[in-house]
mmCIF file of C-alpha atoms in Angstrom:
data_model
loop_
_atom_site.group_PDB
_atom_site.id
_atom_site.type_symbol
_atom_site.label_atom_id
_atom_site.label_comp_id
_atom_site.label_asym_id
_atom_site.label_seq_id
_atom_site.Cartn_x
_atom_site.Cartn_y
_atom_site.Cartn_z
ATOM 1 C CA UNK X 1 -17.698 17.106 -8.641
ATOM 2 C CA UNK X 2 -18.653 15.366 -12.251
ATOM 3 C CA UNK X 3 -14.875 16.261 -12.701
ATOM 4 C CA UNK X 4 -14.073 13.739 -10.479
ATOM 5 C CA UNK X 5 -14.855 10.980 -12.111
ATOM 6 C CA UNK X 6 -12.857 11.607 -15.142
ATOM 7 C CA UNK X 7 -9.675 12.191 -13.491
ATOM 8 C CA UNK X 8 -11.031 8.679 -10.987
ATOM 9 C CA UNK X 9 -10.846 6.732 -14.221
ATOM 10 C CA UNK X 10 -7.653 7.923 -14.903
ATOM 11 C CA UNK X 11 -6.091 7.556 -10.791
ATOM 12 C CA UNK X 12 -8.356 5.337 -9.190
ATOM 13 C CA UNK X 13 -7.296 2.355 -11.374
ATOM 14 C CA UNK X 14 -3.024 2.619 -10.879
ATOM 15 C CA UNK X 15 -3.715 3.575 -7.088
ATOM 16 C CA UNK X 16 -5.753 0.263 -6.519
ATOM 17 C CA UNK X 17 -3.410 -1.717 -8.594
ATOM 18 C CA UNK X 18 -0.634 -0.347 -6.787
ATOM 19 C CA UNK X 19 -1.301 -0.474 -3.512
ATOM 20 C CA UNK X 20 -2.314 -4.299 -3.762
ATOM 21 C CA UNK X 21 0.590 -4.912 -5.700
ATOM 22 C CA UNK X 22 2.445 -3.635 -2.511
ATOM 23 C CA UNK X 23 0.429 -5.237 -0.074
ATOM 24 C CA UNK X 24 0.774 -8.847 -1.525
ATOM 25 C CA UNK X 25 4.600 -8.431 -2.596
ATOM 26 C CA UNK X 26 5.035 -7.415 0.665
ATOM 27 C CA UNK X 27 2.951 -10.189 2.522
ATOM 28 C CA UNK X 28 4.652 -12.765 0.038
ATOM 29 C CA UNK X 29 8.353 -11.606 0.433
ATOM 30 C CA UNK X 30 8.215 -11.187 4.269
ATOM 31 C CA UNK X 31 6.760 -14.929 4.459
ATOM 32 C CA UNK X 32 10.112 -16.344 2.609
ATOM 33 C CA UNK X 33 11.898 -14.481 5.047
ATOM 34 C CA UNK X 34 10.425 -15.447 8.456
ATOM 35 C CA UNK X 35 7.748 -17.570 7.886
ATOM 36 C CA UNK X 36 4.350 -18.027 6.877
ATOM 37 C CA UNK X 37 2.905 -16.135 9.902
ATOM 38 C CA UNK X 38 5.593 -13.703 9.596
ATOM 39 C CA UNK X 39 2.620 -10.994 10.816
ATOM 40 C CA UNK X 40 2.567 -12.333 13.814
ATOM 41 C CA UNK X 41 5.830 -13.792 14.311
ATOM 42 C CA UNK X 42 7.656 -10.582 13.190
ATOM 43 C CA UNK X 43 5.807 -7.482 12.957
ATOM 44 C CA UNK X 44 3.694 -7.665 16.051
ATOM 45 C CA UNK X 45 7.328 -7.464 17.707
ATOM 46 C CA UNK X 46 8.718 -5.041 15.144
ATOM 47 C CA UNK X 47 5.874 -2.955 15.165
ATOM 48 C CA UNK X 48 3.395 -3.366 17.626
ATOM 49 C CA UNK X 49 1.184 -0.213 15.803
ATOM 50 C CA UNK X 50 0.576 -1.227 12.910
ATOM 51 C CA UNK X 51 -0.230 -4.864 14.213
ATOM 52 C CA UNK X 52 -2.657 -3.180 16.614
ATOM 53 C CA UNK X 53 -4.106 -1.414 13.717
ATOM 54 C CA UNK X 54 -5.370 -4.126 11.615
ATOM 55 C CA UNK X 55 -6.163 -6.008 14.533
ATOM 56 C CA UNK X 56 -8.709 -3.165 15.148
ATOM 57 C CA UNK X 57 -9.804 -3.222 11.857
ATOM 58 C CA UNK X 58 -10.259 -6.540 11.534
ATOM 59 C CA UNK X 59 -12.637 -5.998 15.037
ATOM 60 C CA UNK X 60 -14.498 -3.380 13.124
ATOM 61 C CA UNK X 61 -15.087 -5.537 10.161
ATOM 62 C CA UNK X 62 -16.234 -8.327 12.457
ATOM 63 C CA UNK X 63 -19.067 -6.518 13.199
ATOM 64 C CA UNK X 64 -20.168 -5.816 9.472
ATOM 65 C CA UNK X 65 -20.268 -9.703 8.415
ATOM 66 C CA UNK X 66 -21.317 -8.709 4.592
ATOM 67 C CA UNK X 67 -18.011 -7.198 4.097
ATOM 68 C CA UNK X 68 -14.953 -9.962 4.106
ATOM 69 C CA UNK X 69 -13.223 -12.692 2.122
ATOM 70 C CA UNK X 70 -14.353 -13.198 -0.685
ATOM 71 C CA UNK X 71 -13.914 -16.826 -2.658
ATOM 72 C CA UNK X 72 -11.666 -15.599 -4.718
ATOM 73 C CA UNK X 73 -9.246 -13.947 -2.576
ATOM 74 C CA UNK X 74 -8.621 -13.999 1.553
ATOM 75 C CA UNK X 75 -8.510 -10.960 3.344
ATOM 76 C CA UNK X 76 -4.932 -10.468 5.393
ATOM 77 C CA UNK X 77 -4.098 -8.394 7.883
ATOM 78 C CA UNK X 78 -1.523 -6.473 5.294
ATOM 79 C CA UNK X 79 -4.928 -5.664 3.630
ATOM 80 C CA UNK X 80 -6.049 -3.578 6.277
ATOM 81 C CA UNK X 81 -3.530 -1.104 6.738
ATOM 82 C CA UNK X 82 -2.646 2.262 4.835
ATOM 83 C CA UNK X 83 -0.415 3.678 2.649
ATOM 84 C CA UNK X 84 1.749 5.095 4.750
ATOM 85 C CA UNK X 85 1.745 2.074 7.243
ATOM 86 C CA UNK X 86 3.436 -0.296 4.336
ATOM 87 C CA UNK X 87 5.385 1.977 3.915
ATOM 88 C CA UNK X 88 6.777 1.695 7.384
ATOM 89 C CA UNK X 89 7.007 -1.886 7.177
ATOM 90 C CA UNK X 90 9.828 -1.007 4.637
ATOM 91 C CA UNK X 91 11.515 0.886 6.262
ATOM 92 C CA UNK X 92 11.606 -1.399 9.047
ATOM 93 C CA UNK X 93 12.237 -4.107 6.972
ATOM 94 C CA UNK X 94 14.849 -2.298 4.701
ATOM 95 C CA UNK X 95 17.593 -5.117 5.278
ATOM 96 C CA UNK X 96 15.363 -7.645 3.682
ATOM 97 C CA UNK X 97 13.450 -5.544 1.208
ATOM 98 C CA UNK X 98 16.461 -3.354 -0.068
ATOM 99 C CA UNK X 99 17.437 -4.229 -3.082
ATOM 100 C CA UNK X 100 15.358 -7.586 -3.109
ATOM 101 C CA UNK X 101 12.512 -5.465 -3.761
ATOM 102 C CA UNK X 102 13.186 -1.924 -4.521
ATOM 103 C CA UNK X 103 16.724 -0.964 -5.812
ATOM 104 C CA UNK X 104 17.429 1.913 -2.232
ATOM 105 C CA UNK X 105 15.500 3.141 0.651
ATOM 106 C CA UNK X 106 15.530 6.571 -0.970
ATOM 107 C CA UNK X 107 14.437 5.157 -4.476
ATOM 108 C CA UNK X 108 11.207 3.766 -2.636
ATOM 109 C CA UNK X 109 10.596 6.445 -0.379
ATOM 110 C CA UNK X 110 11.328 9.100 -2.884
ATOM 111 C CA UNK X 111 8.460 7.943 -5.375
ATOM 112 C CA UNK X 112 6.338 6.661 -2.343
ATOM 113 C CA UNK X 113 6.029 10.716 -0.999
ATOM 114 C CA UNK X 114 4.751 11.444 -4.315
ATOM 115 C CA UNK X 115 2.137 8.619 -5.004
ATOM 116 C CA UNK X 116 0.876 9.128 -0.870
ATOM 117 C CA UNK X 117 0.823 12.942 -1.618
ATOM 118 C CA UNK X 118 -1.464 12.562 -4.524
ATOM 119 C CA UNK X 119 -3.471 10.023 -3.839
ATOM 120 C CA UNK X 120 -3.933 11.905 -0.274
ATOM 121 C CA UNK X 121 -5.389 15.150 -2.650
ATOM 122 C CA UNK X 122 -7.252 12.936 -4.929
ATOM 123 C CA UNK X 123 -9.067 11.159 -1.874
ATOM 124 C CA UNK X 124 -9.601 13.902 0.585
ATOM 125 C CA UNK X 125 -9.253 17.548 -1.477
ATOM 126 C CA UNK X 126 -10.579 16.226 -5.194
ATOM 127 C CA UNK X 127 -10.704 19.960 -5.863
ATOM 128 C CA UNK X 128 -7.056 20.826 -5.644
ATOM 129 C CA UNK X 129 -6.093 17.414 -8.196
ATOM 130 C CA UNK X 130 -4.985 18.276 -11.851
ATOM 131 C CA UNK X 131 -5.064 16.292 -14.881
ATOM 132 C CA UNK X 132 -0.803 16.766 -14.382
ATOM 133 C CA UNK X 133 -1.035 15.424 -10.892
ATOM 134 C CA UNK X 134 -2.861 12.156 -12.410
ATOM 135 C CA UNK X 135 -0.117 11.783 -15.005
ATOM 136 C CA UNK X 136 2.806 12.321 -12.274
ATOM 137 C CA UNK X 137 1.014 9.621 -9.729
ATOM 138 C CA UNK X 138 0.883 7.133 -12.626
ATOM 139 C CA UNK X 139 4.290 7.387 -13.508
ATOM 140 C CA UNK X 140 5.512 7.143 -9.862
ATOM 141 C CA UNK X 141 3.662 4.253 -9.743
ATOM 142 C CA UNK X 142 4.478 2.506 -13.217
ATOM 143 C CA UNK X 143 7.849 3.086 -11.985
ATOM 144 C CA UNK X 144 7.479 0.990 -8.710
ATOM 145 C CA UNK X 145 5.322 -1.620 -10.121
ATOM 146 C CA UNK X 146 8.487 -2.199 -12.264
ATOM 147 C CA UNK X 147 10.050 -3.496 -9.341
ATOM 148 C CA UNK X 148 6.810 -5.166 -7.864
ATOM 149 C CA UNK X 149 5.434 -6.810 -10.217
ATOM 150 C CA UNK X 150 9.007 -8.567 -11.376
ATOM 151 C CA UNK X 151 8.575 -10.247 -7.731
ATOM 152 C CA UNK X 152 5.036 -10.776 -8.047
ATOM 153 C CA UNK X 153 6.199 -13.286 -11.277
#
């Protein structure tokens, strides 16, 4: 496994970037559409799982008071969900995050099976990752943080 941690300083970096990126575009968009406590407001409503799951997580990080905000930044609920779950919330979302975000559904989704796909080998099966998988994951997400980070701005 001392492979790992060359190809981890060449994955681990755009995957952390990106999926923050995502997270607080998301959290900031969906609050200029329906509020500051759109979490609440809307997606408890519009989906009730993925609201249950970072309410769960947030119970299991309750009990490990160490780990939390930190000064610099707050911890959200749209921090404690997955990949795949903010991805749902675009989908769900589509009429207010297509193209005010992304340019299609199937532009986002399209790049989005890739990046999960990866970063699901990288995390779980490190053995089956390439160098070439690395350099596809980064450009699927260079591509999407094009559209991110011009909202982020």
């Amino acid at each position: 496994y001392f492979g790992a941690l060359d190809l981890s300083n060449v994955i681990f970096p755009a995957l952390y970037q990106f999926e923050n990126g995502l997270r607080l575009v998301l959290h900031k968009y969906l609050g200029t559409c329906y509020g500051a406590n759109w979490w609440a407001d809307s997606l408890r409503a519009r989906k009730g799982d993925i609201f249950n799951y970072a309410e769960d997580q947030q119970r299991r990080l309750n009990m490990m008071p160490w780990i939390g905000s930190s000064a610099a930044v707050e911890i959200l609920p749209v921090h404690l969900i997955t990949l795949g779950q903010l991805e749902e919330i675009v989908r769900t979302y589509r009429s207010d995050c297509i193209p005010e975000i992304f340019p299609s559904l199937e532009f986002f989704v399209g790049h989005m099976e890739l990046i999960k796909r990866i970063r699901n080998m990288y995390t779980h099966m490190f053995p089956c990752i390439s160098r070439q998988d690395c350099d596809v994951v980064r450009r699927e997400i260079r591509t999407l943080a094009l559209h991110i980070n011009s909202k982020l701005s």
